[in-house]
Structures are given as structure tokens and as C-alpha cells.
Amino acid sequence: YVPLTDELYFSEEDEGAYYQKGREISRISVSLERRMERMRVVLSRSRGEAERDLVKKHQFGETIVKGRSIKGCLIARGEAEIYLKLAKVSEWDLCAVDALVTEAGGVVTDLQGRRIRYNQENTRVPFFLMSNNTNHQGLLNIINAYQQSSRNV
């Protein structure tokens, strides 16, 4: 729920993802954009220097700056294609939006392409990539090459 705009996002496993504004409810889905140069990236307002640096070095489309929970909602609604986090977060910061994005047709993985596992003893989630799933592996390749080059500097 986004109190500032009175918007509700929700999903049900195997039933899809939905958006409600007022009394109107609509089914939502991720965008079908495949071209990297047109993909919109959502970034944090105050953190994420590594993410900003990576976006500068690659030809992505528009950059959108929003709060954490809103970023996944934009992907689920098809208003952005990429959300990358190169820092650990708590699982409760990610699990609900993971369910929403997944039901909308997107995907959330660690940087090796594995689905995030929740309810583990360690509740910190590793670095992750959330995308519309049209070119997820290509995005992972870019991120991993960036991280490798950053280590070699």
C-alpha cells in the first residue's frame, strides 16, 4: 500500500498481480521491453553508488529514482524494467515485492541467477536483480562483468 497516493498493489500465487486505485482494480504485468537501451532502471534516492556507476557505464534508457518498495511496484506495472541492489537487504524488505513482481511476470534473483530463498536462518538477502524477465541473463552478465572489472581496478 502506498499511503501518499492511496494505491494498493497485491498478488495471489498463480492468480496474477493487481493494482487498485480507489475502487478500480486492474490486473498488472511487467513490460515486454527487451532492448537494453530502452530499459528503464529504478534506483534508490539516497544510496547505491555502485548501481549508479553501473548505469552510467551502460546504455540503458531512463533512470527513475524512487523509494525501495515503490521500485518493485513500477516493474510489476510495466513502468520500469530493472531494479538492481548491490548491497544486502533484510528479507522483509524484499519478499512481498518479489511475490508481486513474480506474479506480474517478472523475476527476482541473486547475481548468479538463483531465486531468492526466504525464511532462512540468516535473514539478510544477497545482492539481487529484479527485472521484467525479457533479458534477465543478459543483465546478469553486464552486472557480473561490471563487478569483475571493479575488483580489478
PDB file of C-alpha atoms in Angstrom:
ATOM      1  CA  TYR A   1       0.000   0.000   0.000  1.00  0.00           C
ATOM      2  CA  VAL A   2       1.270   3.475  -0.894  1.00  0.00           C
ATOM      3  CA  PRO A   3      -0.427   5.893   1.530  1.00  0.00           C
ATOM      4  CA  LEU A   4       0.791   9.032  -0.221  1.00  0.00           C
ATOM      5  CA  THR A   5      -1.082   8.131  -3.425  1.00  0.00           C
ATOM      6  CA  ASP A   6      -3.697   5.748  -1.960  1.00  0.00           C
ATOM      7  CA  GLU A   7      -2.575   2.915  -4.253  1.00  0.00           C
ATOM      8  CA  LEU A   8      -2.697  -0.769  -3.356  1.00  0.00           C
ATOM      9  CA  TYR A   9      -0.645  -3.496  -5.011  1.00  0.00           C
ATOM     10  CA  PHE A  10      -1.386  -7.137  -4.336  1.00  0.00           C
ATOM     11  CA  SER A  11      -0.948 -10.588  -5.804  1.00  0.00           C
ATOM     12  CA  GLU A  12      -2.000 -14.150  -5.247  1.00  0.00           C
ATOM     13  CA  GLU A  13       0.105 -17.146  -6.162  1.00  0.00           C
ATOM     14  CA  ASP A  14      -0.823 -18.436  -9.627  1.00  0.00           C
ATOM     15  CA  GLU A  15      -3.604 -15.814  -9.866  1.00  0.00           C
ATOM     16  CA  GLY A  16      -1.655 -12.750 -11.001  1.00  0.00           C
ATOM     17  CA  ALA A  17      -0.757  -9.286  -9.737  1.00  0.00           C
ATOM     18  CA  TYR A  18      -3.154  -6.386  -9.275  1.00  0.00           C
ATOM     19  CA  TYR A  19      -3.253  -2.639  -8.755  1.00  0.00           C
ATOM     20  CA  GLN A  20      -6.058  -0.772  -7.003  1.00  0.00           C
ATOM     21  CA  LYS A  21      -6.669   2.978  -7.066  1.00  0.00           C
ATOM     22  CA  GLY A  22      -9.878   3.971  -5.340  1.00  0.00           C
ATOM     23  CA  ARG A  23     -12.476   1.339  -6.203  1.00  0.00           C
ATOM     24  CA  GLU A  24     -10.919   0.417  -9.542  1.00  0.00           C
ATOM     25  CA  ILE A  25      -8.855  -2.804  -9.619  1.00  0.00           C
ATOM     26  CA  SER A  26      -6.800  -3.822 -12.639  1.00  0.00           C
ATOM     27  CA  ARG A  27      -4.517  -6.724 -13.404  1.00  0.00           C
ATOM     28  CA  ILE A  28      -0.935  -5.636 -13.970  1.00  0.00           C
ATOM     29  CA  SER A  29       2.037  -7.141 -15.765  1.00  0.00           C
ATOM     30  CA  VAL A  30       5.651  -6.355 -16.474  1.00  0.00           C
ATOM     31  CA  SER A  31       6.666  -4.630 -19.692  1.00  0.00           C
ATOM     32  CA  LEU A  32       7.804  -6.652 -22.670  1.00  0.00           C
ATOM     33  CA  GLU A  33      10.771  -4.386 -23.441  1.00  0.00           C
ATOM     34  CA  ARG A  34      13.813  -6.441 -24.486  1.00  0.00           C
ATOM     35  CA  ARG A  35      16.213  -3.768 -25.735  1.00  0.00           C
ATOM     36  CA  MET A  36      18.738  -2.774 -23.106  1.00  0.00           C
ATOM     37  CA  GLU A  37      19.000   0.786 -24.415  1.00  0.00           C
ATOM     38  CA  ARG A  38      15.272   1.291 -23.781  1.00  0.00           C
ATOM     39  CA  MET A  39      15.023  -0.426 -20.394  1.00  0.00           C
ATOM     40  CA  ARG A  40      14.138   1.915 -17.530  1.00  0.00           C
ATOM     41  CA  VAL A  41      16.185   1.474 -14.362  1.00  0.00           C
ATOM     42  CA  VAL A  42      14.886   2.339 -10.889  1.00  0.00           C
ATOM     43  CA  LEU A  43      17.436   3.489  -8.325  1.00  0.00           C
ATOM     44  CA  SER A  44      17.385   4.481  -4.667  1.00  0.00           C
ATOM     45  CA  ARG A  45      17.115   8.121  -3.689  1.00  0.00           C
ATOM     46  CA  SER A  46      19.983   8.194  -1.221  1.00  0.00           C
ATOM     47  CA  ARG A  47      22.087   5.064  -1.637  1.00  0.00           C
ATOM     48  CA  GLY A  48      23.523   2.921  -4.357  1.00  0.00           C
ATOM     49  CA  GLU A  49      26.732   4.473  -5.659  1.00  0.00           C
ATOM     50  CA  ALA A  50      27.748   1.184  -7.319  1.00  0.00           C
ATOM     51  CA  GLU A  51      24.351   0.900  -9.014  1.00  0.00           C
ATOM     52  CA  ARG A  52      24.567   4.495 -10.276  1.00  0.00           C
ATOM     53  CA  ASP A  53      28.076   3.880 -11.611  1.00  0.00           C
ATOM     54  CA  LEU A  54      26.992   0.729 -13.456  1.00  0.00           C
ATOM     55  CA  VAL A  55      24.005   2.522 -15.031  1.00  0.00           C
ATOM     56  CA  LYS A  56      26.280   5.375 -16.197  1.00  0.00           C
ATOM     57  CA  LYS A  57      28.628   2.904 -17.900  1.00  0.00           C
ATOM     58  CA  HIS A  58      25.908   1.123 -19.895  1.00  0.00           C
ATOM     59  CA  GLN A  59      23.347   2.213 -22.415  1.00  0.00           C
ATOM     60  CA  PHE A  60      20.071   1.825 -20.539  1.00  0.00           C
ATOM     61  CA  GLY A  61      17.015   4.003 -21.025  1.00  0.00           C
ATOM     62  CA  GLU A  62      15.551   6.353 -18.446  1.00  0.00           C
ATOM     63  CA  THR A  63      16.661   6.324 -14.810  1.00  0.00           C
ATOM     64  CA  ILE A  64      13.857   6.644 -12.251  1.00  0.00           C
ATOM     65  CA  VAL A  65      14.619   7.472  -8.611  1.00  0.00           C
ATOM     66  CA  LYS A  66      12.128   6.106  -6.043  1.00  0.00           C
ATOM     67  CA  GLY A  67      11.879   4.564  -2.576  1.00  0.00           C
ATOM     68  CA  ARG A  68      12.591   0.838  -2.173  1.00  0.00           C
ATOM     69  CA  SER A  69       9.109  -0.655  -2.115  1.00  0.00           C
ATOM     70  CA  ILE A  70       7.890   1.520  -4.978  1.00  0.00           C
ATOM     71  CA  LYS A  71      10.651   0.315  -7.321  1.00  0.00           C
ATOM     72  CA  GLY A  72       9.283  -3.209  -7.500  1.00  0.00           C
ATOM     73  CA  CYS A  73       5.749  -1.889  -7.981  1.00  0.00           C
ATOM     74  CA  LEU A  74       6.924   0.057 -11.044  1.00  0.00           C
ATOM     75  CA  ILE A  75       8.397  -3.113 -12.514  1.00  0.00           C
ATOM     76  CA  ALA A  76       5.194  -5.066 -11.790  1.00  0.00           C
ATOM     77  CA  ARG A  77       3.126  -2.336 -13.517  1.00  0.00           C
ATOM     78  CA  GLY A  78       5.390  -2.265 -16.574  1.00  0.00           C
ATOM     79  CA  GLU A  79       6.674   1.252 -15.844  1.00  0.00           C
ATOM     80  CA  ALA A  80      10.303   0.132 -15.346  1.00  0.00           C
ATOM     81  CA  GLU A  81      12.308  -2.968 -16.273  1.00  0.00           C
ATOM     82  CA  ILE A  82      15.319  -3.116 -13.930  1.00  0.00           C
ATOM     83  CA  TYR A  83      15.961  -2.794 -10.204  1.00  0.00           C
ATOM     84  CA  LEU A  84      19.439  -3.757  -9.077  1.00  0.00           C
ATOM     85  CA  LYS A  85      20.675  -3.800  -5.492  1.00  0.00           C
ATOM     86  CA  LEU A  86      24.402  -4.229  -4.855  1.00  0.00           C
ATOM     87  CA  ALA A  87      24.010  -4.299  -1.084  1.00  0.00           C
ATOM     88  CA  LYS A  88      22.385  -6.745   1.290  1.00  0.00           C
ATOM     89  CA  VAL A  89      18.836  -6.047   2.478  1.00  0.00           C
ATOM     90  CA  SER A  90      16.576  -7.716   5.012  1.00  0.00           C
ATOM     91  CA  GLU A  91      14.249 -10.331   3.558  1.00  0.00           C
ATOM     92  CA  TRP A  92      11.176  -8.484   4.824  1.00  0.00           C
ATOM     93  CA  ASP A  93      12.199  -5.561   2.587  1.00  0.00           C
ATOM     94  CA  LEU A  94      12.041  -7.782  -0.495  1.00  0.00           C
ATOM     95  CA  CYS A  95       9.716 -10.774  -0.057  1.00  0.00           C
ATOM     96  CA  ALA A  96       6.345  -9.088  -0.713  1.00  0.00           C
ATOM     97  CA  VAL A  97       7.517  -7.203  -3.780  1.00  0.00           C
ATOM     98  CA  ASP A  98       9.205 -10.406  -5.038  1.00  0.00           C
ATOM     99  CA  ALA A  99       5.790 -12.133  -4.934  1.00  0.00           C
ATOM    100  CA  LEU A 100       4.162  -9.171  -6.719  1.00  0.00           C
ATOM    101  CA  VAL A 101       6.789  -8.936  -9.475  1.00  0.00           C
ATOM    102  CA  THR A 102       6.829 -12.709  -9.989  1.00  0.00           C
ATOM    103  CA  GLU A 103       3.046 -12.843 -10.378  1.00  0.00           C
ATOM    104  CA  ALA A 104       3.246  -9.931 -12.825  1.00  0.00           C
ATOM    105  CA  GLY A 105       5.656 -11.975 -14.986  1.00  0.00           C
ATOM    106  CA  GLY A 106       8.997 -10.655 -13.751  1.00  0.00           C
ATOM    107  CA  VAL A 107      11.775 -12.326 -11.828  1.00  0.00           C
ATOM    108  CA  VAL A 108      13.973 -11.647  -8.785  1.00  0.00           C
ATOM    109  CA  THR A 109      17.277 -13.498  -8.426  1.00  0.00           C
ATOM    110  CA  ASP A 110      20.651 -13.231  -6.795  1.00  0.00           C
ATOM    111  CA  LEU A 111      23.510 -12.279  -9.113  1.00  0.00           C
ATOM    112  CA  GLN A 112      24.106 -15.922 -10.029  1.00  0.00           C
ATOM    113  CA  GLY A 113      20.540 -16.179 -11.360  1.00  0.00           C
ATOM    114  CA  ARG A 114      19.132 -18.194  -8.441  1.00  0.00           C
ATOM    115  CA  ARG A 115      15.736 -17.381  -6.972  1.00  0.00           C
ATOM    116  CA  ILE A 116      15.911 -15.700  -3.566  1.00  0.00           C
ATOM    117  CA  ARG A 117      15.236 -18.118  -0.699  1.00  0.00           C
ATOM    118  CA  TYR A 118      13.306 -16.719   2.244  1.00  0.00           C
ATOM    119  CA  ASN A 119      12.822 -17.868   5.830  1.00  0.00           C
ATOM    120  CA  GLN A 120      16.477 -18.794   6.197  1.00  0.00           C
ATOM    121  CA  GLU A 121      18.417 -18.574   9.446  1.00  0.00           C
ATOM    122  CA  ASN A 122      20.245 -15.537   8.053  1.00  0.00           C
ATOM    123  CA  THR A 123      17.524 -13.038   7.106  1.00  0.00           C
ATOM    124  CA  ARG A 124      19.880 -10.862   5.045  1.00  0.00           C
ATOM    125  CA  VAL A 125      19.261 -11.223   1.300  1.00  0.00           C
ATOM    126  CA  PRO A 126      22.293 -11.146  -1.009  1.00  0.00           C
ATOM    127  CA  PHE A 127      22.710  -8.655  -3.846  1.00  0.00           C
ATOM    128  CA  PHE A 128      19.816  -9.060  -6.258  1.00  0.00           C
ATOM    129  CA  LEU A 129      18.423  -8.198  -9.665  1.00  0.00           C
ATOM    130  CA  MET A 130      14.712  -7.650 -10.248  1.00  0.00           C
ATOM    131  CA  SER A 131      13.641  -7.424 -13.879  1.00  0.00           C
ATOM    132  CA  ASN A 132      10.801  -7.822 -16.337  1.00  0.00           C
ATOM    133  CA  ASN A 133      12.463 -11.145 -17.306  1.00  0.00           C
ATOM    134  CA  THR A 134      12.853 -10.436 -21.029  1.00  0.00           C
ATOM    135  CA  ASN A 135      16.655 -10.275 -20.881  1.00  0.00           C
ATOM    136  CA  HIS A 136      17.457 -11.209 -17.281  1.00  0.00           C
ATOM    137  CA  GLN A 137      20.523 -13.302 -18.132  1.00  0.00           C
ATOM    138  CA  GLY A 138      21.939 -10.518 -20.302  1.00  0.00           C
ATOM    139  CA  LEU A 139      21.516  -8.094 -17.401  1.00  0.00           C
ATOM    140  CA  LEU A 140      23.227 -10.549 -15.038  1.00  0.00           C
ATOM    141  CA  ASN A 141      26.131 -10.806 -17.488  1.00  0.00           C
ATOM    142  CA  ILE A 142      26.513  -6.997 -17.543  1.00  0.00           C
ATOM    143  CA  ILE A 143      26.380  -6.782 -13.734  1.00  0.00           C
ATOM    144  CA  ASN A 144      28.872  -9.588 -13.185  1.00  0.00           C
ATOM    145  CA  ALA A 145      31.295  -8.127 -15.773  1.00  0.00           C
ATOM    146  CA  TYR A 146      30.989  -4.731 -14.043  1.00  0.00           C
ATOM    147  CA  GLN A 147      31.715  -6.271 -10.638  1.00  0.00           C
ATOM    148  CA  GLN A 148      34.689  -8.174 -12.047  1.00  0.00           C
ATOM    149  CA  SER A 149      36.138  -5.021 -13.642  1.00  0.00           C
ATOM    150  CA  SER A 150      35.580  -3.059 -10.409  1.00  0.00           C
ATOM    151  CA  ARG A 151      37.575  -5.665  -8.456  1.00  0.00           C
ATOM    152  CA  ASN A 152      40.467  -5.409 -10.923  1.00  0.00           C
ATOM    153  CA  VAL A 153      40.828  -1.644 -10.565  1.00  0.00           C
TER     154      VAL A 153
END
